[in-house]
Coordinates of N, CA and C in Angstrom, one line a residue:
Chain A
E13 N 0.8 -1.2 0.0 CA 0.0 0.0 0.0 C 0.9 1.3 0.0
T14 N 0.4 2.3 -0.7 CA 1.1 3.5 -0.7 C 0.7 4.3 0.5
G15 N 1.4 5.5 0.7 CA 1.1 6.3 1.8 C 0.2 7.4 1.5
V16 N -0.5 7.3 0.3 CA -1.4 8.3 -0.2 C -2.8 8.0 0.4
T17 N -3.4 9.0 1.0 CA -4.7 8.8 1.6 C -5.7 9.8 1.0
Q18 N -7.0 9.4 0.9 CA -8.0 10.3 0.4 C -9.3 10.2 1.3
S19 N -10.0 11.3 1.3 CA -11.2 11.3 2.0 C -12.2 12.2 1.3
P20 N -13.5 11.9 1.4 CA -14.1 10.7 2.0 C -13.9 9.5 1.0
T21 N -14.3 8.3 1.5 CA -14.2 7.2 0.6 C -15.4 7.1 -0.4
H22 N -16.5 7.5 0.0 CA -17.7 7.6 -0.8 C -18.5 8.9 -0.5
L23 N -19.2 9.3 -1.5 CA -20.0 10.6 -1.4 C -21.2 10.5 -2.4
I24 N -22.3 10.9 -1.9 CA -23.5 11.1 -2.8 C -23.9 12.5 -2.7
K25 N -24.1 13.1 -3.9 CA -24.5 14.5 -4.1 C -25.6 14.5 -5.1
T26 N -26.3 15.7 -5.1 CA -27.3 15.9 -6.1 C -26.8 16.9 -7.2
R27 N -27.4 16.8 -8.3 CA -27.0 17.7 -9.4 C -27.1 19.2 -9.0
G28 N -26.1 19.9 -9.4 CA -26.0 21.4 -9.0 C -25.2 21.7 -7.7
Q29 N -25.0 20.6 -6.9 CA -24.3 20.9 -5.6 C -22.8 21.0 -5.9
Q30 N -22.1 21.3 -4.9 CA -20.6 21.4 -4.9 C -20.0 20.4 -4.0
V31 N -18.8 19.9 -4.3 CA -18.1 18.9 -3.6 C -16.6 19.2 -3.4
T32 N -16.1 18.8 -2.3 CA -14.6 19.0 -2.0 C -14.1 17.6 -1.6
L33 N -13.1 17.2 -2.4 CA -12.4 15.9 -2.1 C -11.0 16.3 -1.6
R34 N -10.4 15.4 -0.7 CA -9.1 15.7 -0.1 C -8.2 14.6 -0.3
C35 N -6.9 15.0 -0.3 CA -5.8 14.0 -0.6 C -4.6 14.4 0.2
S36 N -4.0 13.4 0.9 CA -2.7 13.6 1.6 C -1.7 12.8 0.8
S37 N -0.6 13.5 0.5 CA 0.4 12.8 -0.4 C 1.3 12.0 0.5
Q38 N 2.1 11.1 -0.2 CA 3.0 10.3 0.5 C 4.2 11.1 1.0
S39 N 4.7 10.8 2.1 CA 5.8 11.5 2.7 C 7.0 11.7 1.7
G40 N 7.4 12.9 1.6 CA 8.5 13.2 0.7 C 8.1 13.6 -0.7
H41 N 6.8 13.5 -1.0 CA 6.3 13.8 -2.3 C 5.7 15.2 -2.4
N42 N 6.1 16.0 -3.3 CA 5.6 17.4 -3.4 C 4.7 17.7 -4.6
T43 N 4.4 16.7 -5.3 CA 3.5 16.9 -6.5 C 2.3 16.0 -6.3
V44 N 1.1 16.6 -6.6 CA -0.1 15.8 -6.5 C -0.9 16.0 -7.8
S45 N -1.3 14.9 -8.4 CA -2.1 14.9 -9.6 C -3.5 14.3 -9.3
W46 N -4.5 14.8 -9.9 CA -5.9 14.3 -9.8 C -6.3 13.7 -11.1
Y47 N -7.1 12.6 -10.9 CA -7.6 11.8 -12.1 C -9.0 11.5 -11.9
Q48 N -9.8 11.5 -12.9 CA -11.2 11.0 -12.9 C -11.3 9.7 -13.6
Q49 N -11.8 8.6 -12.9 CA -12.0 7.3 -13.6 C -13.4 7.0 -13.6
A50 N -14.0 7.0 -14.8 CA -15.4 6.6 -15.0 C -15.4 5.1 -15.1
L51 N -16.5 4.5 -14.8 CA -16.7 3.1 -14.8 C -16.2 2.4 -16.1
G52 N -15.3 1.5 -16.0 CA -14.9 0.7 -17.1 C -13.9 1.5 -18.0
Q53 N -13.3 2.6 -17.5 CA -12.4 3.4 -18.3 C -11.1 3.5 -17.5
G54 N -10.1 4.0 -18.2 CA -8.8 4.4 -17.6 C -8.9 5.7 -16.9
P55 N -8.1 6.0 -16.0 CA -8.1 7.3 -15.3 C -7.8 8.4 -16.3
Q56 N -8.5 9.6 -16.2 CA -8.2 10.7 -17.1 C -7.7 11.9 -16.2
F57 N -6.6 12.5 -16.7 CA -5.9 13.5 -16.0 C -6.8 14.8 -15.9
I58 N -6.9 15.3 -14.6 CA -7.7 16.5 -14.4 C -6.7 17.7 -14.3
F59 N -5.8 17.7 -13.3 CA -4.8 18.7 -13.1 C -3.7 18.2 -12.1
Q60 N -2.7 18.9 -12.1 CA -1.5 18.6 -11.2 C -1.1 19.8 -10.5
Y61 N -0.7 19.6 -9.2 CA -0.2 20.7 -8.4 C 1.2 20.5 -8.0
Y62 N 2.0 21.5 -8.0 CA 3.4 21.4 -7.6 C 3.7 22.8 -6.9
R63 N 4.2 22.6 -5.7 CA 4.5 23.8 -4.9 C 3.4 24.8 -4.8
E64 N 2.2 24.3 -4.6 CA 1.0 25.1 -4.4 C 0.4 25.8 -5.6
E65 N 1.0 25.4 -6.8 CA 0.5 26.0 -8.0 C 0.0 25.0 -9.0
E66 N -1.0 25.3 -9.8 CA -1.4 24.4 -10.8 C -0.4 24.3 -11.9
N67 N 0.0 23.1 -12.2 CA 1.2 22.8 -13.0 C 0.8 22.2 -14.4
G68 N -0.4 22.0 -14.6 CA -0.9 21.4 -15.9 C -2.3 21.0 -15.7
R69 N -3.1 21.0 -16.8 CA -4.5 20.7 -16.7 C -4.9 19.9 -17.9
G70 N -5.8 19.0 -17.6 CA -6.4 18.2 -18.7 C -7.6 18.9 -19.3
N71 N -8.4 18.1 -20.0 CA -9.6 18.7 -20.7 C -10.8 18.6 -19.8
F72 N -10.7 19.4 -18.7 CA -11.8 19.5 -17.8 C -12.2 21.0 -17.7
P73 N -13.5 21.3 -17.5 CA -14.0 22.7 -17.4 C -13.6 23.4 -16.1
P74 N -13.7 24.7 -16.1 CA -13.2 25.5 -14.9 C -13.9 25.1 -13.7
R75 N -15.1 24.5 -13.7 CA -15.8 24.2 -12.5 C -15.1 23.1 -11.7
F76 N -14.0 22.5 -12.3 CA -13.1 21.6 -11.6 C -11.9 22.5 -11.2
S77 N -11.7 22.7 -9.9 CA -10.6 23.5 -9.4 C -9.9 22.8 -8.3
G78 N -8.8 23.3 -7.9 CA -8.0 22.6 -6.8 C -7.2 23.5 -6.0
L79 N -6.6 23.0 -5.0 CA -5.6 23.7 -4.1 C -4.6 22.7 -3.7
Q80 N -3.4 23.2 -3.4 CA -2.4 22.4 -2.7 C -1.9 23.3 -1.6
F81 N -1.7 22.6 -0.4 CA -1.3 23.3 0.8 C 0.2 23.2 1.0
P82 N 0.8 24.0 2.0 CA 2.2 23.9 2.2 C 2.7 22.5 2.6
N83 N 1.8 21.7 3.2 CA 2.2 20.3 3.6 C 2.1 19.4 2.4
Y84 N 1.8 19.9 1.2 CA 1.6 19.2 0.0 C 0.3 18.4 -0.1
S85 N -0.6 18.5 0.9 CA -1.9 17.9 0.7 C -2.7 18.7 -0.3
S86 N -3.8 18.2 -0.8 CA -4.5 18.8 -1.9 C -6.0 18.6 -1.8
E87 N -6.7 19.5 -2.4 CA -8.2 19.4 -2.5 C -8.6 19.5 -4.0
L88 N -9.6 18.8 -4.3 CA -10.3 18.9 -5.6 C -11.7 19.4 -5.3
N89 N -12.1 20.5 -6.0 CA -13.4 21.1 -5.8 C -14.1 21.0 -7.1
V90 N -15.4 20.6 -7.1 CA -16.2 20.5 -8.3 C -17.5 21.3 -8.0
N91 N -17.7 22.3 -8.8 CA -19.0 23.1 -8.6 C -20.0 22.6 -9.6
A92 N -21.3 23.0 -9.3 CA -22.4 22.7 -10.3 C -22.3 21.3 -10.8
L93 N -22.4 20.3 -9.9 CA -22.2 18.9 -10.2 C -23.2 18.5 -11.3
E94 N -22.7 17.7 -12.2 CA -23.5 17.1 -13.3 C -23.5 15.6 -13.1
L95 N -24.6 14.9 -13.7 CA -24.7 13.5 -13.6 C -23.4 12.8 -14.0
D96 N -22.8 13.3 -15.1 CA -21.6 12.7 -15.7 C -20.4 12.8 -14.8
D97 N -20.5 13.6 -13.7 CA -19.3 13.7 -12.8 C -19.2 12.5 -11.9
S98 N -20.2 11.6 -11.9 CA -20.2 10.4 -11.2 C -19.0 9.6 -11.6
A99 N -18.1 9.3 -10.7 CA -16.9 8.6 -11.1 C -16.0 8.3 -9.8
L100 N -14.9 7.6 -10.0 CA -13.9 7.4 -8.9 C -12.9 8.5 -9.2
Y101 N -12.6 9.3 -8.1 CA -11.6 10.4 -8.2 C -10.4 9.9 -7.5
L102 N -9.3 9.9 -8.2 CA -8.0 9.4 -7.7 C -7.0 10.5 -7.6
C103 N -6.3 10.5 -6.5 CA -5.2 11.4 -6.5 C -3.9 10.6 -6.5
A104 N -2.8 11.1 -7.0 CA -1.6 10.4 -7.1 C -0.5 11.4 -6.7
S105 N 0.5 11.0 -5.9 CA 1.6 11.8 -5.5 C 2.9 11.3 -6.1
S106 N 3.8 12.2 -6.3 CA 5.1 11.8 -6.8 C 6.1 12.8 -6.3
P107 N 7.4 12.3 -6.2 CA 8.5 13.3 -5.9 C 8.8 14.0 -7.2
V108 N 9.4 15.1 -7.1 CA 9.9 15.9 -8.3 C 11.4 15.7 -8.4
A109 N 11.9 15.3 -9.5 CA 13.3 15.2 -9.8 C 13.6 15.8 -11.1
S110 N 14.9 16.2 -11.3 CA 15.2 16.9 -12.4 C 15.4 16.0 -13.7
G111 N 15.5 14.7 -13.4 CA 15.9 13.8 -14.5 C 14.7 13.4 -15.4
G112 N 13.5 13.6 -15.0 CA 12.4 13.1 -15.9 C 11.2 12.7 -15.1
P113 N 10.2 12.2 -15.7 CA 8.9 11.8 -15.0 C 9.2 10.9 -13.9
E114 N 8.5 11.1 -12.8 CA 8.7 10.3 -11.6 C 7.4 9.4 -11.5
T115 N 7.6 8.3 -10.8 CA 6.5 7.3 -10.6 C 5.4 8.0 -9.7
Q116 N 4.2 7.8 -10.1 CA 3.0 8.3 -9.4 C 2.4 7.2 -8.6
Y117 N 2.1 7.5 -7.4 CA 1.5 6.5 -6.5 C 0.1 7.0 -6.1
F118 N -0.9 6.1 -6.3 CA -2.3 6.4 -6.2 C -2.8 6.2 -4.8
G119 N -3.8 7.1 -4.4 CA -4.6 6.9 -3.3 C -5.7 5.9 -3.6
P120 N -6.5 5.6 -2.6 CA -7.6 4.6 -2.8 C -8.8 5.2 -3.5
G121 N -8.9 6.5 -3.7 CA -9.9 7.1 -4.4 C -11.1 7.5 -3.6
T122 N -11.9 8.4 -4.1 CA -13.2 8.8 -3.6 C -14.2 8.5 -4.7
R123 N -15.2 7.7 -4.3 CA -16.3 7.3 -5.3 C -17.4 8.3 -5.1
L124 N -17.6 9.1 -6.2 CA -18.7 10.2 -6.1 C -19.9 9.7 -7.0
L125 N -21.0 9.8 -6.4 CA -22.3 9.5 -7.1 C -23.1 10.8 -7.1
V126 N -23.5 11.2 -8.3 CA -24.3 12.4 -8.5 C -25.7 12.0 -8.9
L127 N -26.7 12.3 -8.2 CA -28.1 11.9 -8.5 C -28.9 13.1 -9.0
Chain B
G23 N -2.5 16.1 -28.3 CA -1.9 15.5 -27.1 C -1.7 14.0 -27.3
E24 N -1.2 13.4 -26.2 CA -0.8 12.0 -26.3 C -2.1 11.2 -26.4
N25 N -2.0 10.1 -27.1 CA -3.1 9.1 -27.2 C -2.5 7.7 -27.0
V26 N -3.1 6.9 -26.1 CA -2.6 5.6 -25.8 C -3.7 4.6 -26.1
E27 N -3.4 3.6 -27.0 CA -4.3 2.6 -27.3 C -3.9 1.3 -26.7
Q28 N -4.8 0.5 -26.1 CA -4.4 -0.7 -25.4 C -5.3 -1.9 -25.9
H29 N -4.6 -3.0 -26.1 CA -5.3 -4.2 -26.6 C -4.7 -5.5 -26.0
P30 N -5.5 -6.5 -25.7 CA -7.0 -6.5 -25.9 C -7.8 -5.9 -24.8
S31 N -9.0 -5.7 -24.9 CA -9.8 -5.2 -23.8 C -10.1 -6.2 -22.8
T32 N -10.2 -7.5 -23.2 CA -10.4 -8.6 -22.2 C -9.4 -9.7 -22.7
L33 N -9.0 -10.5 -21.7 CA -8.0 -11.6 -22.0 C -8.3 -12.7 -21.0
S34 N -8.6 -13.9 -21.5 CA -8.9 -15.0 -20.6 C -7.8 -16.1 -20.9
V35 N -7.1 -16.5 -19.8 CA -6.1 -17.5 -19.9 C -6.3 -18.6 -18.8
Q36 N -5.7 -19.7 -19.0 CA -5.6 -20.8 -18.0 C -4.4 -20.5 -17.1
E37 N -4.6 -20.9 -15.9 CA -3.5 -20.8 -14.9 C -2.3 -21.5 -15.5
G38 N -1.1 -20.8 -15.4 CA 0.1 -21.3 -15.9 C 0.5 -20.8 -17.3
D39 N -0.5 -20.3 -18.0 CA -0.3 -19.8 -19.3 C 0.4 -18.4 -19.2
S40 N 0.9 -17.9 -20.4 CA 1.4 -16.5 -20.4 C 0.3 -15.6 -20.9
A41 N 0.4 -14.3 -20.5 CA -0.5 -13.3 -21.0 C 0.3 -12.1 -21.5
V42 N -0.1 -11.6 -22.6 CA 0.5 -10.4 -23.2 C -0.5 -9.3 -23.5
I43 N -0.2 -8.1 -23.1 CA -1.0 -6.9 -23.3 C -0.2 -5.9 -24.0
K44 N -0.8 -5.3 -25.1 CA 0.0 -4.4 -25.9 C -0.6 -3.0 -25.9
C45 N 0.3 -2.0 -26.0 CA -0.1 -0.6 -26.0 C 0.7 0.1 -27.1
T46 N 0.0 1.1 -27.7 CA 0.7 2.0 -28.6 C 0.5 3.4 -28.1
Y47 N 1.5 4.3 -28.4 CA 1.4 5.7 -28.1 C 1.6 6.5 -29.3
S48 N 1.2 7.8 -29.2 CA 1.3 8.6 -30.4 C 2.4 9.7 -30.3
D49 N 2.7 10.1 -29.1 CA 3.7 11.2 -29.0 C 5.1 10.7 -28.8
S50 N 5.9 10.9 -29.8 CA 7.3 10.4 -29.8 C 8.1 11.0 -28.6
A51 N 7.7 12.1 -28.0 CA 8.4 12.7 -26.9 C 8.1 11.9 -25.6
S52 N 7.2 11.0 -25.5 CA 6.9 10.3 -24.3 C 8.1 9.4 -24.0
N53 N 8.5 9.4 -22.7 CA 9.7 8.7 -22.3 C 9.6 7.9 -21.0
Y54 N 8.4 7.7 -20.6 CA 8.2 6.9 -19.3 C 6.9 6.1 -19.5
F55 N 6.9 4.8 -19.2 CA 5.8 4.0 -19.5 C 5.5 3.0 -18.3
P56 N 4.6 3.4 -17.5 CA 4.3 2.5 -16.3 C 3.1 1.6 -16.6
W57 N 3.0 0.5 -15.9 CA 1.9 -0.4 -16.0 C 1.3 -0.5 -14.6
Y58 N 0.0 -0.4 -14.5 CA -0.8 -0.4 -13.2 C -1.7 -1.6 -13.2
K59 N -1.9 -2.2 -12.1 CA -2.9 -3.3 -11.9 C -3.9 -2.7 -10.9
Q60 N -5.2 -2.9 -11.3 CA -6.3 -2.4 -10.5 C -7.3 -3.5 -10.2
E61 N -7.3 -4.0 -9.0 CA -8.3 -5.0 -8.6 C -9.6 -4.2 -8.3
L62 N -10.7 -5.0 -8.3 CA -12.1 -4.4 -8.2 C -12.2 -3.6 -6.9
G63 N -12.5 -2.3 -7.1 CA -12.7 -1.5 -5.9 C -11.5 -1.0 -5.3
K64 N -10.3 -1.3 -5.9 CA -9.1 -0.9 -5.3 C -8.3 0.2 -6.1
R65 N -7.3 0.7 -5.5 CA -6.5 1.8 -6.2 C -5.6 1.1 -7.3
P66 N -5.3 1.9 -8.3 CA -4.3 1.3 -9.3 C -2.9 1.2 -8.6
Q67 N -2.3 0.1 -8.8 CA -1.0 -0.2 -8.2 C 0.1 -0.4 -9.2
L68 N 1.2 0.3 -9.1 CA 2.3 0.2 -10.1 C 2.9 -1.2 -10.0
I69 N 3.0 -1.9 -11.1 CA 3.6 -3.2 -11.1 C 5.0 -3.3 -11.8
I70 N 5.1 -2.4 -12.7 CA 6.4 -2.3 -13.4 C 6.4 -1.1 -14.3
D71 N 7.6 -0.5 -14.5 CA 7.7 0.7 -15.4 C 8.9 0.6 -16.2
I72 N 9.0 1.3 -17.3 CA 10.2 1.3 -18.2 C 10.4 2.8 -18.7
R73 N 11.6 3.1 -18.8 CA 12.0 4.4 -19.4 C 12.5 4.3 -20.8
S74 N 12.5 5.3 -21.6 CA 12.8 5.2 -23.0 C 14.2 4.9 -23.3
N75 N 15.1 4.9 -22.3 CA 16.5 4.5 -22.6 C 16.8 3.0 -22.4
V76 N 15.7 2.3 -22.1 CA 15.8 0.8 -21.9 C 14.8 0.1 -22.8
G77 N 15.2 -1.1 -23.3 CA 14.3 -1.8 -24.2 C 13.5 -2.9 -23.5
E78 N 14.0 -3.4 -22.4 CA 13.2 -4.4 -21.7 C 13.6 -4.4 -20.2
K79 N 12.6 -4.7 -19.4 CA 12.8 -4.8 -18.0 C 12.0 -5.9 -17.4
K80 N 12.6 -6.7 -16.5 CA 11.9 -7.9 -15.9 C 11.9 -7.7 -14.4
D81 N 10.8 -8.3 -13.8 CA 10.7 -8.4 -12.4 C 9.9 -9.7 -12.1
Q82 N 10.6 -10.7 -11.8 CA 10.1 -12.0 -11.5 C 9.2 -12.5 -12.7
R83 N 7.9 -12.7 -12.6 CA 7.1 -13.2 -13.6 C 6.6 -12.1 -14.6
I84 N 7.0 -10.9 -14.4 CA 6.5 -9.8 -15.2 C 7.6 -9.1 -16.0
A85 N 7.4 -8.8 -17.2 CA 8.3 -8.1 -18.0 C 7.6 -7.1 -18.9
V86 N 8.4 -6.0 -19.2 CA 7.8 -5.0 -20.2 C 8.9 -4.8 -21.2
T87 N 8.4 -4.7 -22.5 CA 9.3 -4.4 -23.6 C 8.9 -3.1 -24.2
L88 N 9.8 -2.3 -24.8 CA 9.5 -1.1 -25.4 C 10.2 -1.0 -26.8
N89 N 9.4 -0.6 -27.8 CA 9.9 -0.4 -29.1 C 9.7 1.1 -29.4
K90 N 10.7 1.9 -29.3 CA 10.5 3.4 -29.5 C 10.2 3.7 -30.9
T91 N 10.8 3.0 -31.8 CA 10.7 3.3 -33.3 C 9.2 3.1 -33.7
A92 N 8.6 2.0 -33.2 CA 7.2 1.6 -33.5 C 6.3 2.3 -32.6
K93 N 6.8 2.9 -31.5 CA 5.9 3.5 -30.5 C 4.9 2.5 -29.9
H94 N 5.5 1.4 -29.5 CA 4.6 0.5 -28.7 C 5.4 -0.2 -27.6
F95 N 4.6 -0.6 -26.6 CA 5.2 -1.3 -25.5 C 4.2 -2.4 -25.0
S96 N 4.8 -3.4 -24.4 CA 4.0 -4.6 -24.0 C 4.3 -5.1 -22.6
L97 N 3.3 -5.6 -22.0 CA 3.4 -6.3 -20.7 C 3.3 -7.8 -20.9
H98 N 4.2 -8.5 -20.3 CA 4.2 -10.0 -20.4 C 4.2 -10.6 -19.0
I99 N 3.2 -11.4 -18.8 CA 3.1 -12.1 -17.5 C 3.2 -13.6 -17.8
T100 N 4.2 -14.2 -17.2 CA 4.4 -15.7 -17.3 C 3.8 -16.4 -16.1
E101 N 3.6 -17.7 -16.3 CA 3.1 -18.6 -15.3 C 1.9 -17.9 -14.5
T102 N 0.9 -17.5 -15.2 CA -0.2 -16.7 -14.6 C -0.8 -17.5 -13.5
Q103 N -1.3 -16.8 -12.5 CA -2.0 -17.3 -11.3 C -3.3 -16.7 -11.2
P104 N -4.3 -17.3 -10.5 CA -5.6 -16.7 -10.3 C -5.6 -15.3 -9.7
E105 N -4.6 -15.1 -8.8 CA -4.5 -13.7 -8.2 C -4.0 -12.7 -9.2
D106 N -3.6 -13.0 -10.4 CA -3.2 -12.1 -11.4 C -4.5 -11.5 -12.0
S107 N -5.6 -12.1 -11.8 CA -6.9 -11.5 -12.4 C -7.1 -10.1 -11.9
A108 N -7.3 -9.2 -12.8 CA -7.5 -7.8 -12.5 C -7.6 -7.0 -13.8
V109 N -7.7 -5.7 -13.7 CA -7.7 -4.8 -14.9 C -6.3 -4.2 -14.9
Y110 N -5.6 -4.3 -16.0 CA -4.3 -3.8 -16.2 C -4.3 -2.5 -17.1
F111 N -3.7 -1.5 -16.7 CA -3.6 -0.2 -17.5 C -2.2 0.1 -17.8
C112 N -2.0 0.4 -19.1 CA -0.7 1.0 -19.5 C -0.9 2.5 -19.5
A113 N 0.2 3.2 -19.4 CA 0.2 4.7 -19.5 C 1.5 5.2 -20.1
A114 N 1.5 6.4 -20.5 CA 2.6 7.1 -21.1 C 2.8 8.5 -20.5
S115 N 4.0 8.9 -20.4 CA 4.3 10.2 -19.8 C 5.5 10.8 -20.4
K116 N 5.7 12.1 -20.3 CA 6.9 12.8 -20.8 C 7.2 14.0 -19.9
G117 N 8.3 14.6 -20.2 CA 8.6 15.8 -19.5 C 9.7 15.6 -18.5
R118 N 10.2 16.7 -18.0 CA 11.3 16.7 -17.0 C 10.8 17.2 -15.7
G119 N 11.0 16.4 -14.7 CA 10.7 16.8 -13.3 C 9.3 16.6 -12.9
Y120 N 8.3 16.9 -13.8 CA 6.9 16.6 -13.4 C 6.2 16.4 -14.7
S121 N 5.2 15.6 -14.6 CA 4.5 15.2 -15.8 C 3.2 14.5 -15.5
T122 N 2.3 14.3 -16.5 CA 1.1 13.6 -16.3 C 1.1 12.3 -17.0
L123 N 0.2 11.5 -16.6 CA 0.0 10.1 -17.2 C -1.2 10.1 -18.1
T124 N -1.0 9.6 -19.3 CA -2.1 9.3 -20.2 C -2.3 7.8 -20.2
F125 N -3.5 7.4 -19.9 CA -3.8 6.0 -19.7 C -4.4 5.3 -20.9
G126 N -4.2 4.0 -21.1 CA -5.0 3.3 -22.0 C -6.3 2.9 -21.3
K127 N -7.2 2.3 -22.1 CA -8.6 2.0 -21.5 C -8.6 0.8 -20.7
G128 N -7.5 0.0 -20.6 CA -7.5 -1.1 -19.7 C -7.7 -2.5 -20.3
T129 N -7.2 -3.5 -19.7 CA -7.4 -4.9 -20.2 C -7.8 -5.7 -18.9
M130 N -9.0 -6.3 -19.0 CA -9.4 -7.2 -18.0 C -8.8 -8.6 -18.2
L131 N -7.9 -9.0 -17.3 CA -7.3 -10.3 -17.4 C -8.0 -11.2 -16.4
L132 N -8.5 -12.4 -16.9 CA -9.1 -13.4 -16.1 C -8.3 -14.7 -16.2
V133 N -7.8 -15.1 -15.1 CA -7.0 -16.4 -15.1 C -7.8 -17.4 -14.4
S134 N -8.1 -18.5 -15.1 CA -8.9 -19.5 -14.6 C -8.1 -20.7 -14.1
P135 N -8.5 -21.2 -12.9 CA -7.7 -22.3 -12.3 C -7.8 -23.6 -13.1

């Protein structure tokens, strides 16, 4: 098991509501990436945070936003929830090195259901 | 952007057989290729990875090969066991210091006793 933790484990919301998901990165890791995994699909990149700044973003609308804190933990916020936002939300942490991409270690995910 | 194709989508083998899963990528700048195993309801777990300066890597029953010219890489599992049953994802990444993963759609591997 990795040292990446996420909360909550499950969440049920209704359309139009807002949700905040949380992630604690593995010790020594200063980069956090968020992914959305729809049922039967591979994870899709939402965005990445490094040193408290957004470092890259996938093809997701602005109602998906995030934060990273000085202790490298992170939040994913989704406003105006839609039915299609129902998915497993995964965060992954990685160390930053100058030599190239580093291994990403995933948390257990938060399963969001939007009704 | 990067596009990763993965085949087959499902793979059924008998215990003890070998299993091969193949992926192709589109961006020649990609230089890191991890494979993740995801059991039902669990997190993706890294099982092996390879960087573009290496053609093959082995770890016990698992091996990964990379052909940069053809832009494809493969996962090989030998002597499969029922506990190998899971969904396997390939991914590709590029960049220096920090980067994102582009995943394939996954292969459901079923190993029958």
